[in-house]
Amino acid sequence: MKSKKLKYNCLKCPGYCCSYDRIEVTKKDIGRLANHFGQSEAEVKKKHLKKYKHDDNGVLVKEIILKHKKDHIYTSVCKFLNRKSRSCTIYTARPSVCREYPDSSKCGYYEFLKFERKQQEDKEFVPTL
Ligand code: SF4
Ligand code: SF4
């Protein structure tokens, strides 16, 4: 099957998708992280993950998500984003949701980033939402 040509370049983006508050991890992701760090799943959960609960139209949804850290661009980002290089420090072990995103040949934020950089005539400009 012919692969889709991607119309975004993560190397030119400061990692907006890594600033999402809720980056959910699955059981399989936890196993992959445990292998990557040579830690038990319990250690991975304690050190890198946190529980998140929310009400979705009367249904209590429980998730396990990646911990965050402070960031000078987006206020906070996933703890695994290198704040200087803006790249993922656990790329081969990143959760499935990170592998799949944006699940399209286009990334909405990248379109916005390109538009704003053109408007500002500044290739480095980073707009925040
Ligand atoms: S927001 Fe889009 S362009 Fe930026 S790092 Fe994420 S997928 Fe790549
Ligand atoms: S694990 Fe990597 S790709 Fe996923 S949100 Fe964190 S830094 Fe971004």
PDB file of C-alpha atoms and ligand atoms in Angstrom:
ATOM      1  CA  MET A   1       0.000   0.000   0.000  1.00  0.00           C
ATOM      2  CA  LYS A   2       1.287   3.480  -0.866  1.00  0.00           C
ATOM      3  CA  SER A   3       1.985   5.562   2.261  1.00  0.00           C
ATOM      4  CA  LYS A   4       0.374   8.987   2.655  1.00  0.00           C
ATOM      5  CA  LYS A   5       2.725  11.943   2.277  1.00  0.00           C
ATOM      6  CA  LEU A   6       2.789  13.831   5.563  1.00  0.00           C
ATOM      7  CA  LYS A   7       1.995  17.537   5.343  1.00  0.00           C
ATOM      8  CA  TYR A   8       3.515  18.423   8.708  1.00  0.00           C
ATOM      9  CA  ASN A   9       7.032  18.464  10.083  1.00  0.00           C
ATOM     10  CA  CYS A  10       7.375  17.769  13.802  1.00  0.00           C
ATOM     11  CA  LEU A  11      11.008  18.927  13.654  1.00  0.00           C
ATOM     12  CA  LYS A  12       9.745  22.458  12.993  1.00  0.00           C
ATOM     13  CA  CYS A  13       7.186  22.356  15.806  1.00  0.00           C
ATOM     14  CA  PRO A  14       7.879  22.784  19.537  1.00  0.00           C
ATOM     15  CA  GLY A  15       5.734  19.748  20.333  1.00  0.00           C
ATOM     16  CA  TYR A  16       2.290  21.188  20.861  1.00  0.00           C
ATOM     17  CA  CYS A  17       0.715  17.721  21.016  1.00  0.00           C
ATOM     18  CA  CYS A  18       3.027  16.879  23.942  1.00  0.00           C
ATOM     19  CA  SER A  19       1.416  19.705  25.916  1.00  0.00           C
ATOM     20  CA  TYR A  20      -2.002  18.058  26.050  1.00  0.00           C
ATOM     21  CA  ASP A  21      -3.037  17.623  29.690  1.00  0.00           C
ATOM     22  CA  ARG A  22      -4.350  14.117  29.238  1.00  0.00           C
ATOM     23  CA  ILE A  23      -2.078  11.760  27.354  1.00  0.00           C
ATOM     24  CA  GLU A  24      -3.558   8.412  28.159  1.00  0.00           C
ATOM     25  CA  VAL A  25      -1.515   5.245  28.481  1.00  0.00           C
ATOM     26  CA  THR A  26      -2.796   1.698  28.049  1.00  0.00           C
ATOM     27  CA  LYS A  27      -1.716  -1.436  29.873  1.00  0.00           C
ATOM     28  CA  LYS A  28       0.427  -2.334  26.868  1.00  0.00           C
ATOM     29  CA  ASP A  29       2.077   1.111  26.985  1.00  0.00           C
ATOM     30  CA  ILE A  30       2.903   0.618  30.669  1.00  0.00           C
ATOM     31  CA  GLY A  31       4.542  -2.725  29.854  1.00  0.00           C
ATOM     32  CA  ARG A  32       6.591  -1.075  27.100  1.00  0.00           C
ATOM     33  CA  LEU A  33       7.698   1.706  29.458  1.00  0.00           C
ATOM     34  CA  ALA A  34       8.624  -0.849  32.116  1.00  0.00           C
ATOM     35  CA  ASN A  35      10.833  -2.699  29.593  1.00  0.00           C
ATOM     36  CA  HIS A  36      12.358   0.553  28.408  1.00  0.00           C
ATOM     37  CA  PHE A  37      13.310   1.728  31.890  1.00  0.00           C
ATOM     38  CA  GLY A  38      14.065  -1.728  33.318  1.00  0.00           C
ATOM     39  CA  GLN A  39      11.521  -0.985  36.032  1.00  0.00           C
ATOM     40  CA  SER A  40       8.463  -2.803  37.299  1.00  0.00           C
ATOM     41  CA  GLU A  41       5.060  -1.616  36.084  1.00  0.00           C
ATOM     42  CA  ALA A  42       4.355  -0.416  39.637  1.00  0.00           C
ATOM     43  CA  GLU A  43       7.531   1.705  39.574  1.00  0.00           C
ATOM     44  CA  VAL A  44       6.612   3.151  36.171  1.00  0.00           C
ATOM     45  CA  LYS A  45       3.143   4.061  37.442  1.00  0.00           C
ATOM     46  CA  LYS A  46       4.536   5.742  40.535  1.00  0.00           C
ATOM     47  CA  LYS A  47       7.328   7.628  38.821  1.00  0.00           C
ATOM     48  CA  HIS A  48       5.927   8.604  35.440  1.00  0.00           C
ATOM     49  CA  LEU A  49       2.144   8.266  35.465  1.00  0.00           C
ATOM     50  CA  LYS A  50      -0.845   9.557  37.375  1.00  0.00           C
ATOM     51  CA  LYS A  51      -4.521   8.732  37.721  1.00  0.00           C
ATOM     52  CA  TYR A  52      -7.137  10.972  36.188  1.00  0.00           C
ATOM     53  CA  LYS A  53     -10.899  10.814  36.765  1.00  0.00           C
ATOM     54  CA  HIS A  54     -13.593  12.802  35.054  1.00  0.00           C
ATOM     55  CA  ASP A  55     -17.326  12.824  34.616  1.00  0.00           C
ATOM     56  CA  ASP A  56     -18.423  12.161  31.045  1.00  0.00           C
ATOM     57  CA  ASN A  57     -22.165  12.840  30.920  1.00  0.00           C
ATOM     58  CA  GLY A  58     -22.789  11.084  34.212  1.00  0.00           C
ATOM     59  CA  VAL A  59     -20.299   8.278  33.556  1.00  0.00           C
ATOM     60  CA  LEU A  60     -17.158   8.256  35.699  1.00  0.00           C
ATOM     61  CA  VAL A  61     -14.168   7.762  33.415  1.00  0.00           C
ATOM     62  CA  LYS A  62     -10.851   6.682  34.932  1.00  0.00           C
ATOM     63  CA  GLU A  63      -7.637   7.011  32.986  1.00  0.00           C
ATOM     64  CA  ILE A  64      -3.917   6.679  33.571  1.00  0.00           C
ATOM     65  CA  ILE A  65      -2.027   9.555  32.015  1.00  0.00           C
ATOM     66  CA  LEU A  66       1.561  10.778  31.628  1.00  0.00           C
ATOM     67  CA  LYS A  67       2.895  13.185  34.251  1.00  0.00           C
ATOM     68  CA  HIS A  68       3.733  16.721  33.191  1.00  0.00           C
ATOM     69  CA  LYS A  69       6.451  19.248  33.980  1.00  0.00           C
ATOM     70  CA  LYS A  70       6.651  23.032  33.628  1.00  0.00           C
ATOM     71  CA  ASP A  71       7.443  24.470  30.224  1.00  0.00           C
ATOM     72  CA  HIS A  72       8.467  27.926  29.026  1.00  0.00           C
ATOM     73  CA  ILE A  73       6.426  27.669  25.815  1.00  0.00           C
ATOM     74  CA  TYR A  74       3.197  25.837  26.644  1.00  0.00           C
ATOM     75  CA  THR A  75       3.103  26.247  30.467  1.00  0.00           C
ATOM     76  CA  SER A  76       3.368  22.485  30.915  1.00  0.00           C
ATOM     77  CA  VAL A  77       4.369  19.506  28.785  1.00  0.00           C
ATOM     78  CA  CYS A  78       4.740  15.743  29.094  1.00  0.00           C
ATOM     79  CA  LYS A  79       7.645  14.910  31.406  1.00  0.00           C
ATOM     80  CA  PHE A  80       9.339  13.036  28.556  1.00  0.00           C
ATOM     81  CA  LEU A  81       9.631  16.003  26.208  1.00  0.00           C
ATOM     82  CA  ASN A  82      13.143  17.448  26.061  1.00  0.00           C
ATOM     83  CA  ARG A  83      12.403  21.142  26.646  1.00  0.00           C
ATOM     84  CA  LYS A  84      15.452  22.268  24.730  1.00  0.00           C
ATOM     85  CA  SER A  85      15.407  20.050  21.630  1.00  0.00           C
ATOM     86  CA  ARG A  86      11.577  19.703  21.777  1.00  0.00           C
ATOM     87  CA  SER A  87      11.880  15.999  21.023  1.00  0.00           C
ATOM     88  CA  CYS A  88      10.607  12.886  22.764  1.00  0.00           C
ATOM     89  CA  THR A  89      13.175  11.315  25.082  1.00  0.00           C
ATOM     90  CA  ILE A  90      11.436   7.925  25.015  1.00  0.00           C
ATOM     91  CA  TYR A  91      10.646   7.844  21.302  1.00  0.00           C
ATOM     92  CA  THR A  92      10.873   4.067  20.847  1.00  0.00           C
ATOM     93  CA  ALA A  93       8.848   3.455  23.999  1.00  0.00           C
ATOM     94  CA  ARG A  94       6.289   6.245  23.604  1.00  0.00           C
ATOM     95  CA  PRO A  95       2.625   5.383  24.206  1.00  0.00           C
ATOM     96  CA  SER A  96       0.411   4.275  21.338  1.00  0.00           C
ATOM     97  CA  VAL A  97      -1.573   7.515  21.334  1.00  0.00           C
ATOM     98  CA  CYS A  98       1.680   9.402  20.584  1.00  0.00           C
ATOM     99  CA  ARG A  99       2.484   6.953  17.768  1.00  0.00           C
ATOM    100  CA  GLU A 100      -0.900   7.425  16.159  1.00  0.00           C
ATOM    101  CA  TYR A 101      -1.254  11.188  16.479  1.00  0.00           C
ATOM    102  CA  PRO A 102      -2.364  13.065  14.363  1.00  0.00           C
ATOM    103  CA  ASP A 103      -3.685   9.992  12.541  1.00  0.00           C
ATOM    104  CA  SER A 104      -3.933  11.946   9.293  1.00  0.00           C
ATOM    105  CA  SER A 105      -1.599  13.374   6.659  1.00  0.00           C
ATOM    106  CA  LYS A 106      -2.259  16.817   8.197  1.00  0.00           C
ATOM    107  CA  CYS A 107      -1.805  18.182  11.706  1.00  0.00           C
ATOM    108  CA  GLY A 108      -4.211  20.989  12.646  1.00  0.00           C
ATOM    109  CA  TYR A 109      -1.716  22.704  14.929  1.00  0.00           C
ATOM    110  CA  TYR A 110       0.999  22.584  12.276  1.00  0.00           C
ATOM    111  CA  GLU A 111      -1.350  24.299   9.809  1.00  0.00           C
ATOM    112  CA  PHE A 112      -1.967  27.008  12.438  1.00  0.00           C
ATOM    113  CA  LEU A 113       1.768  27.277  13.151  1.00  0.00           C
ATOM    114  CA  LYS A 114       2.604  27.692   9.440  1.00  0.00           C
ATOM    115  CA  PHE A 115      -0.127  30.303   8.992  1.00  0.00           C
ATOM    116  CA  GLU A 116       0.976  32.346  12.007  1.00  0.00           C
ATOM    117  CA  ARG A 117       4.667  32.163  11.069  1.00  0.00           C
ATOM    118  CA  LYS A 118       3.823  33.449   7.609  1.00  0.00           C
ATOM    119  CA  GLN A 119       1.687  36.254   9.056  1.00  0.00           C
ATOM    120  CA  GLN A 120       4.436  37.257  11.486  1.00  0.00           C
ATOM    121  CA  GLU A 121       7.180  36.752   8.866  1.00  0.00           C
ATOM    122  CA  ASP A 122       9.066  34.842  11.548  1.00  0.00           C
ATOM    123  CA  LYS A 123      10.037  31.200  10.960  1.00  0.00           C
ATOM    124  CA  GLU A 124      10.564  30.646  14.689  1.00  0.00           C
ATOM    125  CA  PHE A 125       7.330  32.236  15.910  1.00  0.00           C
ATOM    126  CA  VAL A 126       5.304  30.025  18.260  1.00  0.00           C
ATOM    127  CA  PRO A 127       1.666  30.945  18.746  1.00  0.00           C
ATOM    128  CA  THR A 128      -0.184  29.589  21.759  1.00  0.00           C
ATOM    129  CA  LEU A 129      -3.850  28.637  21.660  1.00  0.00           C
TER     130      LEU A 129
HETATM  131  S1  SF4 B   1       1.544  19.243  17.082  1.00  0.00           S
HETATM  132 FE1  SF4 B   1       1.633  18.263  15.060  1.00  0.00          FE
HETATM  133  S2  SF4 B   1       3.505  19.057  14.071  1.00  0.00           S
HETATM  134 FE2  SF4 B   1       3.614  19.488  16.282  1.00  0.00          FE
HETATM  135  S3  SF4 B   1       4.812  17.784  17.115  1.00  0.00           S
HETATM  136 FE3  SF4 B   1       2.615  17.281  17.320  1.00  0.00          FE
HETATM  137  S4  SF4 B   1       2.126  16.117  15.440  1.00  0.00           S
HETATM  138 FE4  SF4 B   1       4.064  17.153  15.096  1.00  0.00          FE
HETATM  139  S1  SF4 B   2       5.755  10.403  25.394  1.00  0.00           S
HETATM  140 FE1  SF4 B   2       6.962  11.556  23.935  1.00  0.00          FE
HETATM  141  S2  SF4 B   2       5.631  11.862  22.145  1.00  0.00           S
HETATM  142 FE2  SF4 B   2       4.321  11.259  23.886  1.00  0.00          FE
HETATM  143  S3  SF4 B   2       3.625  13.158  24.792  1.00  0.00           S
HETATM  144 FE3  SF4 B   2       5.465  12.549  25.876  1.00  0.00          FE
HETATM  145  S4  SF4 B   2       7.161  13.587  24.834  1.00  0.00           S
HETATM  146 FE4  SF4 B   2       5.362  13.653  23.487  1.00  0.00          FE
END
